[in-house]
Structures are given as structure tokens and as C-alpha cells.
Tab-separated table of C-alpha atoms and ligand atoms in Angstrom:
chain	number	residue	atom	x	y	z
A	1	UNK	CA	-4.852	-30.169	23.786
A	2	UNK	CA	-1.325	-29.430	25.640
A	3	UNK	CA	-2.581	-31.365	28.290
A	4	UNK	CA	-3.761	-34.539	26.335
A	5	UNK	CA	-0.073	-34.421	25.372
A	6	UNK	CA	1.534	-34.754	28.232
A	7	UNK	CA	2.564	-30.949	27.921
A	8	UNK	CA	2.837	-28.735	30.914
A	9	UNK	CA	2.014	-24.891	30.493
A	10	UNK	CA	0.749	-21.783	31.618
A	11	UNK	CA	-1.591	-18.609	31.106
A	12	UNK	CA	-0.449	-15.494	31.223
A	13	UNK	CA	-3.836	-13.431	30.737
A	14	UNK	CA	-1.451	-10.043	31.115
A	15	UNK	CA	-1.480	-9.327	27.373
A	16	UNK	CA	-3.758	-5.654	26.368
A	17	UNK	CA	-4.718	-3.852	23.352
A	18	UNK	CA	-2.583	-1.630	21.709
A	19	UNK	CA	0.514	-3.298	24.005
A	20	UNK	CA	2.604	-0.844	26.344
A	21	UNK	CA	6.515	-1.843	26.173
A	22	UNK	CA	5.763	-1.363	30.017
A	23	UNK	CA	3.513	-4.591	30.372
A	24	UNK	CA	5.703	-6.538	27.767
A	25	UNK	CA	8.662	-5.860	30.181
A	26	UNK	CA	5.831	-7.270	33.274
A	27	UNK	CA	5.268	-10.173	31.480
A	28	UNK	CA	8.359	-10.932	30.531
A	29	UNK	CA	9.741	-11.270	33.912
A	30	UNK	CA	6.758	-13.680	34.800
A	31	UNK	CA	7.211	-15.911	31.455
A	32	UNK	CA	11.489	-15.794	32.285
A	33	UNK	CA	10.357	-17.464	36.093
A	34	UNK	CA	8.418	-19.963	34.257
A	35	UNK	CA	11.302	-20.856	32.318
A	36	UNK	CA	9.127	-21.903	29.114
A	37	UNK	CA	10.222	-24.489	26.296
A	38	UNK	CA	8.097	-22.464	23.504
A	39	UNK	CA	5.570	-19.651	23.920
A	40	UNK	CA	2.205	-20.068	22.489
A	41	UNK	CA	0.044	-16.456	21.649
A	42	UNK	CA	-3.879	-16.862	21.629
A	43	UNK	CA	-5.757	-13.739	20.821
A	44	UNK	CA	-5.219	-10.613	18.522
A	45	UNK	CA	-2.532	-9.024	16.536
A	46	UNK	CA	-2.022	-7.130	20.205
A	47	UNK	CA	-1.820	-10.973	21.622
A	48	UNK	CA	0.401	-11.514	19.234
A	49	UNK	CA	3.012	-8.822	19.230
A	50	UNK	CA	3.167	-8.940	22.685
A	51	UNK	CA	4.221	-12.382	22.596
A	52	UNK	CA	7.016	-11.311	20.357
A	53	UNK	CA	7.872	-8.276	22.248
A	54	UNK	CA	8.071	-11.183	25.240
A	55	UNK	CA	10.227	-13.651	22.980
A	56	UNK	CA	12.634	-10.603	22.610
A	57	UNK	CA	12.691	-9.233	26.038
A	58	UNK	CA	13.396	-12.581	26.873
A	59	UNK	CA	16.952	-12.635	25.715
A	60	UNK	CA	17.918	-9.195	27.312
A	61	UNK	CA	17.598	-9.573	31.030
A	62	UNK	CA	17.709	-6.536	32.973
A	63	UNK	CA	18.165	-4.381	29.962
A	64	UNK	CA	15.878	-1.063	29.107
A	65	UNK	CA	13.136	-2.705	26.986
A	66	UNK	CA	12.547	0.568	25.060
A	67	UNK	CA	16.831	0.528	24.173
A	68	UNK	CA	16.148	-3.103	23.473
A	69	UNK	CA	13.126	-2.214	20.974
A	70	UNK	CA	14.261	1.292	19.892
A	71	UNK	CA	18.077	1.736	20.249
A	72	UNK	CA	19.253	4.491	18.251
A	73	UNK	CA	22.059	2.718	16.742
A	74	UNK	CA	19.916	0.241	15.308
A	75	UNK	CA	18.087	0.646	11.943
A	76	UNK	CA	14.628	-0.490	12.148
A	77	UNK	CA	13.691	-3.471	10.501
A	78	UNK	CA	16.898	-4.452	8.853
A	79	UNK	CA	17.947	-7.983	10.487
A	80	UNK	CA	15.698	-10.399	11.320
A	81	UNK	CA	15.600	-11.664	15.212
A	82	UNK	CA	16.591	-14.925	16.239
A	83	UNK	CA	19.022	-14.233	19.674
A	84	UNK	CA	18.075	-16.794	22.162
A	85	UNK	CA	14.414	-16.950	20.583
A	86	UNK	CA	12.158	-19.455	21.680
A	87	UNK	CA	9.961	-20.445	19.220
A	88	UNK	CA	6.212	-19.292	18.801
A	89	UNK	CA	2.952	-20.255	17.625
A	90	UNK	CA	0.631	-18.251	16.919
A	91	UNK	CA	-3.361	-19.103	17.282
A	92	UNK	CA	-4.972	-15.606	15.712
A	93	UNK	CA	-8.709	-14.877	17.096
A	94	UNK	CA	-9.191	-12.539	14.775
A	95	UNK	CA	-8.526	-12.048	10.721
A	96	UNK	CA	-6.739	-8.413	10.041
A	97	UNK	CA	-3.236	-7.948	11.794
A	98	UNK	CA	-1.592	-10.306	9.701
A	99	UNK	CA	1.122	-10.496	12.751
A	100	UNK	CA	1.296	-14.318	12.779
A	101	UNK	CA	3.255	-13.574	9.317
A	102	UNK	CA	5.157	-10.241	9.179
A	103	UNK	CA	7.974	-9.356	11.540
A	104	UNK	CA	6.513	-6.201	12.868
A	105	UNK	CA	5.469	-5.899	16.940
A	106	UNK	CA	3.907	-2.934	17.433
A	107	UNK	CA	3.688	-1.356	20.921
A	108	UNK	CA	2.216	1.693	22.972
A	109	UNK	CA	5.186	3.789	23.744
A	110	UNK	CA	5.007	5.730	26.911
A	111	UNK	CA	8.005	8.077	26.161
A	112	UNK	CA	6.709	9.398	23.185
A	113	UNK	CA	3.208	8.525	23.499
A	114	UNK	CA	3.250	6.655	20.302
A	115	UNK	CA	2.602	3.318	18.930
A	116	UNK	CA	5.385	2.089	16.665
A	117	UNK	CA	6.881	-1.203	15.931
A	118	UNK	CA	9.728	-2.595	17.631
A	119	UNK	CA	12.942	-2.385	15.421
A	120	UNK	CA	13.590	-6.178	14.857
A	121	UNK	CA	11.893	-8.408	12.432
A	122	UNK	CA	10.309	-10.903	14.674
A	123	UNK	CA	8.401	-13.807	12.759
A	124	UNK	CA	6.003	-16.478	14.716
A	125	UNK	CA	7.712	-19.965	13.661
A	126	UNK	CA	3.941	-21.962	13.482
A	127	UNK	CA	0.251	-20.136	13.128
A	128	UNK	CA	-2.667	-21.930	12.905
A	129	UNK	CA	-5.321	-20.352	11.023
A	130	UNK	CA	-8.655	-22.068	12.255
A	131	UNK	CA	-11.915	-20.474	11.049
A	132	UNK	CA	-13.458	-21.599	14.163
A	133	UNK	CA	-11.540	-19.234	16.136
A	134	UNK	CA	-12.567	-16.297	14.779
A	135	UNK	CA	-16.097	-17.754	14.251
A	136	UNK	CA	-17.931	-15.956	17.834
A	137	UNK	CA	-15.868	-12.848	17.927
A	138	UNK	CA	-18.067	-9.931	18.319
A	139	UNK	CA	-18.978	-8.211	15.017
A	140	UNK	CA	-17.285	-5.078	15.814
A	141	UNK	CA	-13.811	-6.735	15.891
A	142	UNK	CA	-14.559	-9.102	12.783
A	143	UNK	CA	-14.847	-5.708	10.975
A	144	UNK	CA	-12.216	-4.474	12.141
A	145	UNK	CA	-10.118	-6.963	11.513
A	146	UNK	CA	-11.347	-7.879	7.504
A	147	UNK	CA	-11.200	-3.761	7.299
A	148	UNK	CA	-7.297	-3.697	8.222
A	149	UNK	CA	-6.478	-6.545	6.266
A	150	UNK	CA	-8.142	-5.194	3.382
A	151	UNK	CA	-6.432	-1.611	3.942
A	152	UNK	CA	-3.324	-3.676	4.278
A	153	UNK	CA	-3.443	-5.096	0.249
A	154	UNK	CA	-4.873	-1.777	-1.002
A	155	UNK	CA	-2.376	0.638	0.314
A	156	UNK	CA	0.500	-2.091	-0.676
A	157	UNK	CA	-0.765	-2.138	-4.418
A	158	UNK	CA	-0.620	1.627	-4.686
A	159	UNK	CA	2.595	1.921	-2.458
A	160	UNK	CA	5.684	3.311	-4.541
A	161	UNK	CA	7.818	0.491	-3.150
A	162	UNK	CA	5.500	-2.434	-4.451
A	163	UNK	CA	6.658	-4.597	-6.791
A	164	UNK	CA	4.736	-7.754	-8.887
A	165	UNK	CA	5.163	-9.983	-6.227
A	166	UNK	CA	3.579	-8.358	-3.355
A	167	UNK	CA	0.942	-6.813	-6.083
A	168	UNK	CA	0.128	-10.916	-6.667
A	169	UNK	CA	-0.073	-11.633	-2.880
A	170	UNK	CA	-2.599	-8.897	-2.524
A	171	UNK	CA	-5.058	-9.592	-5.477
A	172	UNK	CA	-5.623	-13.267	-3.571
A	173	UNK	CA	-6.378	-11.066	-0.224
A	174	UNK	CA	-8.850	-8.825	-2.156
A	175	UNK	CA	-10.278	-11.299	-4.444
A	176	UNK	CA	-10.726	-13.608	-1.024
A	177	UNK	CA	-12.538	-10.380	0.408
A	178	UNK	CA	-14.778	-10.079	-3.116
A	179	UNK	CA	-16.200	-13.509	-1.939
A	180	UNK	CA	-17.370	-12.943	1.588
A	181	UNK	CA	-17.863	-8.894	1.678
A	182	UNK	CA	-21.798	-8.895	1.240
A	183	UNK	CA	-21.858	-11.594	3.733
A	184	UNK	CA	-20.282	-9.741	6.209
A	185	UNK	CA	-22.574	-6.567	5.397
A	186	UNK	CA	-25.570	-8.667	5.780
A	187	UNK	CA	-24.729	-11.214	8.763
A	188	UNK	CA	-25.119	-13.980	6.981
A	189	UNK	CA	-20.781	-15.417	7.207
A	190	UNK	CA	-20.717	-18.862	6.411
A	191	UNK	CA	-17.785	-20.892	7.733
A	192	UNK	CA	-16.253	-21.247	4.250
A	193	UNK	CA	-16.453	-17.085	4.851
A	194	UNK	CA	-14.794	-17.227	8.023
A	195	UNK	CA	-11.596	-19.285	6.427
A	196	UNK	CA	-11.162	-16.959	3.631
A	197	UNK	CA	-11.028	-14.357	6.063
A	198	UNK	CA	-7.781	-15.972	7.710
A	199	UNK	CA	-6.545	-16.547	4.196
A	200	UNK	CA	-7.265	-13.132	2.805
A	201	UNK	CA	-5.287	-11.652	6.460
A	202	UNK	CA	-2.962	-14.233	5.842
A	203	UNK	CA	-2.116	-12.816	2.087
A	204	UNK	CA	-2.679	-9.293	2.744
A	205	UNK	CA	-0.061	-9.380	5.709
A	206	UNK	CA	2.555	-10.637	3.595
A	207	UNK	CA	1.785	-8.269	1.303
A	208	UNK	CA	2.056	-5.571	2.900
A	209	UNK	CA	4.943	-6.990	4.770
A	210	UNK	CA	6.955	-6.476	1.424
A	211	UNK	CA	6.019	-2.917	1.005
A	212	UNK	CA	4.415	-0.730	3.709
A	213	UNK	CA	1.496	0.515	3.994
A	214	UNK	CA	0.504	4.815	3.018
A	215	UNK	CA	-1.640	7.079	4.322
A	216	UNK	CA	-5.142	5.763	5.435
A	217	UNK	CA	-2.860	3.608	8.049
A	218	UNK	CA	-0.711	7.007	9.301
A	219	UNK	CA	-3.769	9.008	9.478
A	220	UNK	CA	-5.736	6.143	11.487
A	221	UNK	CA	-3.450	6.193	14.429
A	222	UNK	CA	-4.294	9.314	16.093
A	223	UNK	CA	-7.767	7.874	15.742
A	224	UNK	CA	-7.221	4.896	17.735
A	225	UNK	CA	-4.228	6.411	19.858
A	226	UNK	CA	-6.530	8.954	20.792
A	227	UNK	CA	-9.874	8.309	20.277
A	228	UNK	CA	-10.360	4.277	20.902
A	229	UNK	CA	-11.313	3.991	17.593
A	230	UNK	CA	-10.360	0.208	16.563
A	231	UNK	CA	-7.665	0.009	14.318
A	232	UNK	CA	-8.905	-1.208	11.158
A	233	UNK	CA	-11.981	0.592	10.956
A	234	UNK	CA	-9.617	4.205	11.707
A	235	UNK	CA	-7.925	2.917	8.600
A	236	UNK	CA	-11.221	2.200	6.830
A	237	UNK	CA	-12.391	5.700	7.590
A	238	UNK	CA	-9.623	7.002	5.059
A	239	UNK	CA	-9.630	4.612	2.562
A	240	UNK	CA	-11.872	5.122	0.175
A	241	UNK	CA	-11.307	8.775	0.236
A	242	UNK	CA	-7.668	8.109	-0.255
A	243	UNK	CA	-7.997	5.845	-3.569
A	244	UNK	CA	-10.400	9.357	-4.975
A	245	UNK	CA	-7.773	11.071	-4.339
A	246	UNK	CA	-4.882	8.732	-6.017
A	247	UNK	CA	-3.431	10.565	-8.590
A	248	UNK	CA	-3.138	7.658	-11.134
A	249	UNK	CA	-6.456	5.908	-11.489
A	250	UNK	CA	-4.891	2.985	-13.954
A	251	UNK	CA	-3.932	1.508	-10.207
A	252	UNK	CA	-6.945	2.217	-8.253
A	253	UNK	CA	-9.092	0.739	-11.245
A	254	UNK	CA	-7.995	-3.038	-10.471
A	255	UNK	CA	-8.151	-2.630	-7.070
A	256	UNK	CA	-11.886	-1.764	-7.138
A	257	UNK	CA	-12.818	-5.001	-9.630
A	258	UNK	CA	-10.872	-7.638	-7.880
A	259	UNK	CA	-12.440	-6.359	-4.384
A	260	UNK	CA	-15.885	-6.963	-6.531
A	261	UNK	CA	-17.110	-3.549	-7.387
A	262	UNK	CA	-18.104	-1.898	-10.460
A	263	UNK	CA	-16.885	1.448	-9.478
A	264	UNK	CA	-15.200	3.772	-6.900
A	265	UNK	CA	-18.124	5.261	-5.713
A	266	UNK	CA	-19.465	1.333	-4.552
A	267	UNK	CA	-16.111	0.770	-3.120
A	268	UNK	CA	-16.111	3.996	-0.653
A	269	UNK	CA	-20.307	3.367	0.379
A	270	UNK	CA	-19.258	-0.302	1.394
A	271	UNK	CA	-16.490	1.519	3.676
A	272	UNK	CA	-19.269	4.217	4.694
A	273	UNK	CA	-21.714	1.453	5.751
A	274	UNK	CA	-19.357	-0.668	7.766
A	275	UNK	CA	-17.950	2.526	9.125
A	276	UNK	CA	-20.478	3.765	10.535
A	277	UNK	CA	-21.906	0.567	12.051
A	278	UNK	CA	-19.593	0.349	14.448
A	279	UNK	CA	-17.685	3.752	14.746
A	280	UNK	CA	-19.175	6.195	17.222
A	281	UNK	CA	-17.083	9.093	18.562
A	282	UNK	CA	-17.099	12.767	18.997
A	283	UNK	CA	-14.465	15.255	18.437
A	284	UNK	CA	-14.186	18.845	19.140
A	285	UNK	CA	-14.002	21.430	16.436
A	286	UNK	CA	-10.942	22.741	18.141
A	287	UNK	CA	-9.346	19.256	18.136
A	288	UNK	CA	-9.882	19.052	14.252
A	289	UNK	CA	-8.651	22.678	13.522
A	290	UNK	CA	-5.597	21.868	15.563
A	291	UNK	CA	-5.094	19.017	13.084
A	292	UNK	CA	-1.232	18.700	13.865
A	293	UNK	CA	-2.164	17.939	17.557
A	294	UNK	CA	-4.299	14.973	16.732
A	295	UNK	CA	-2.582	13.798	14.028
A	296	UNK	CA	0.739	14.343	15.741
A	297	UNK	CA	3.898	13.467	15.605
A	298	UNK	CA	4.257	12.057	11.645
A	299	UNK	CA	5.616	14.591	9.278
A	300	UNK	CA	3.871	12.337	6.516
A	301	UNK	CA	0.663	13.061	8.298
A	302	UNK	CA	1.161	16.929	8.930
A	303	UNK	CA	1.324	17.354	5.495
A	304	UNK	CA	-1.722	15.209	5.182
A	305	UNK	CA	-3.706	17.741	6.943
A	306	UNK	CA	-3.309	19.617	4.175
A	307	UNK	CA	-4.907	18.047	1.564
A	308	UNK	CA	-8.540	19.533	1.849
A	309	UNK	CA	-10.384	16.415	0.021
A	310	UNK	CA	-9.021	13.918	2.920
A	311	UNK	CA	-9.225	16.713	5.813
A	312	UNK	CA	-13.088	17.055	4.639
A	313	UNK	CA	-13.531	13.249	4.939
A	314	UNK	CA	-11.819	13.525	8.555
A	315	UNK	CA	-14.174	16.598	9.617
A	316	UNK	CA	-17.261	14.361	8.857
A	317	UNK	CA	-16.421	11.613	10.621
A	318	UNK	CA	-14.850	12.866	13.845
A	319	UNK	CA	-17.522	16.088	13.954
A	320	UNK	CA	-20.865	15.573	15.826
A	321	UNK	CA	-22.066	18.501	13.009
B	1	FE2	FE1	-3.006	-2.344	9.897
């Protein structure tokens, strides 16, 4: 396509999962000799945020990328970054992230050995959402990715800080998932399923965008951080457990109809079923019972541990017994 236009570019294949600010800073210095007009990220949300991390690296030669991303006198996610930007498009491969529209870059953190998003807002300026790039993605990462964004809308409904509008934004993402959920569960996506999955990702990121997601998300990083479990089925793992355990049911209630079930109970077996389909892992008893070690780091999450309901749904999963 570039080429048919008379456009010169280049691939930089350097981007990985889960990106380390150390290989953002790599790549940066290889996209800087190139000397682009406009960057162009193919791939995953980790595609994705790493082009962003890139775009703002690319401003602050020979400056600490982690006091670029995380300096201490800046509060995170305040001011939206546009410094010497160049502009870029985003082409997501997969439907969950929802990075082509928030402003969050999350990145593997070797300091703390974290993941956390970078403190700027950083926003793609184009995304193309074609179903027929998501279309032969393996069936482990199309799960993952309809899991997150669905986690993404459900935890912004219930969050304290949501509001009507982000509410709205997440009924379309949920009522787009209520249309192509048994598909997915019985291989059998159409390509009308495979656009409403970039639509329902599309909606869910903004909504979430507006109002953060809760605890199924904090809980799932340990999971992937340390386990390799992919991102949106860690969060799906917690999920339906989670709304059970919502104390005021008069919000879970239209979460469960527009994501077309009748009840909880059909809600959490969907998450079961795709769940265990494609998460396999072991954890020791030890690991568990040392819950603050796994899930580290998050006071939110300590506290978590806590709560027996959601600390039983953890044991089951991560224990081989
Ligand atoms: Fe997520």
C-alpha cells in the first residue's frame, strides 16, 4: 500500500509483548536514524504502546526513558502529549486493548518489576479498524482480546468514578459482545462477528478510558507478570467472581442482560468455559498462601487477598488440586 504510493518506509520487527521501557529506548534510537515522517504500529495493544512509548522517546534524546515515562514530579495522566509528536496510525491485529483510542502505554518496568503505564496521555492520531486483520489470529489471542475488552466496559460500569457517558459507551461494547459471544464459544465467527469485535474494543476502550478499570484488572497482573497468563483472560479469571461479589446488584443486573444473559450464574460459566480453554498453568500452594508476593506490589490488591470469596476463585484456578 505505502509503496503503491510512492511512500518510502521501514520495519522495525523490535516491538514484544508486555513492552520493556528498555526495548522502547532500542527502538527508539533505530526509528530517530531513520528520521521518519509518521510512524505506523501493526500488531497488538503491546505493538501499539510501544509505538507510543517510541513517539515519546522520540522527543527526549539522550534522556532516562524511565524519568521521561515516570518522573516524580509529574502527575500521571494529567496533560495530554503532543511535544515534537509525530503522528501515528494505528492498524490493531487484535480486538481488546483498546490502545488505538485511550492515551495509556503500558510498559514492563525493569526497576520495579512492574508493568504500568507511562505518565502521559498519548493518543494514536488515525486507527483503522479492519475485521480482516484480526480475522486469522490464533484463537487463544481472539479470546483474549474480546475477554479484556469486555472486562474493560464491565469494571467501568461498576467503577465509582463512572458517570452516564462512559456507562453509554460501554452498553454498545457489551451489547456488540451479546451478538457474537456464542459464536466465539462455538467457532463459528462470521466476518460481520469479527467487525463488531473492533467496534465493541473500540467502545469499551473509551469507556474505560473515562473511568478506570477495578479489581479483576489489578488482580490479573501478577497473573500475566508472573505466570504468562495472557492478559485478558487473567482479567477474565476474576470477573465473574468479582460482579458475585459486588455489593449492589441493581448495577451488576444490567450488565448481565445487555451482555445477553439471563442471570449471573450464565455470565460467570461463559467466563469458566473460555477460561479454561485456553488457560493452563500451575502454581504452588506456597505461592498462593504467600498471596502478597504474587499479587505484589498494589495496596488495592493486598487487601484483595483478603476477601475469601475472590481468594477461593484464585486458589482454583492457579492450584493443580
Ligand atoms: Fe485490559
Amino acid at each position: 500500500m505505502l509503496t503503491s504510493l510512492g511512500i518510502e518506509y521501514k520495519v522495525n520487527k523490535g516491538a514484544a509483548e508486555n513492552p520493556p521501557v528498555e526495548v522502547c529506548a532500542e527502538m527508539t534510537e533505530e526509528v530517530r536514524a531513520y528520521a521518519p515522517d509518521f510512524l505506523v504500529a501493526v500488531g497488538g495493544g503491546s505493538s501499539l504502546d510501544t509505538a507510543k512509548a517510541v513517539d515519546i522517546l522520540l522527543s527526549h534524546p539522550g534522556e532516562n526513558p524511565y524519568e521521561v515515562f515516570y518522573n516524580k514530579n509529574d502527575a500521571p495522566h494529567t496533560t495530554i502529549y503532543s511535544e515534537g509528536r509525530l503522528p501515528l496510525i494505528a492498524c490493531p491485529t487484535t480486538a481488546g486493548t483498546g490502545s488505538e483510542v485511550t492515551g495509556y502505554a503500558c510498559l514492563t518496568r525493569a526497576d520495579t518489576d512492574t508493568k504500568l503505564a507511562v505518565y502521559q496521555n498519548v493518543f494514536c492520531s488515525l486507527a483503522f479498524l479492519d475485521p480482516r486483520y484480526i480475522r486469522e489470529a490464533p484463537k487463544a489471542l481472539l479470546h483474549t482480546g474480546v475477554m479484556d475488552a469486555l472486562c474493560h466496559s464491565v469494571e467501568s460500569y461498576v467503577n465509582v468514578r463512572s458517570n452516564v457517558m462512559n456507562r453509554a459507551m460501554g452498553e454498545v461494547g457489551m451489547k456488540m459482545f451479546a451478538t457474537f459471544k456464542d459464536n466465539m464459544l462455538n467457532d463459528a465467527l462470521t466476518d460481520e462477528d469479527y467487525g463488531n469485535m473492533l467496534i465493541a474494543s473500540y467502545f469499551d476502550g473509551m469507556s474505560f478510558y473515562q473511568s478506570g478499570t477495578c479489581l479483576p484488572h489489578g488482580m490479573s497482573y501478577p497473573l500475566s507478570h508472573h505466570k504468562g497468563v495472557l492478559h485478558g483472560l487473567a482479567c477474565a479469571v476474576f470477573e465473574g467472581e468479582y460482579l458475585k461479589a459486588f455489593k449492589n446488584q441493581t448495577i451488576v443486573e444490567p450488565i448481565v442482560k445487555l451482555c445477553g444473559f439471563e442471570t449471573l450464574d450464565e455470565f460467570c460459566d461463559y467466563m469458566q468455559k473460555i477460561v479454561a480453554a485456553d488457560v493452563h498453568m500451575e502454581c504452588t500452594r506456597e505461592e498462593v498462601k504467600n498471596g502478597h508476593m504474587i499479587l505484589h506490589k498494589s495496596k488495592i490488591v493486598w487487601s484483595v487477598t483478603r476477601n475469601r470469596l475472590l481468594l477461593r476463585k484464585l486458589k482454583k484456578f492457579i492450584l493443580p488440586h
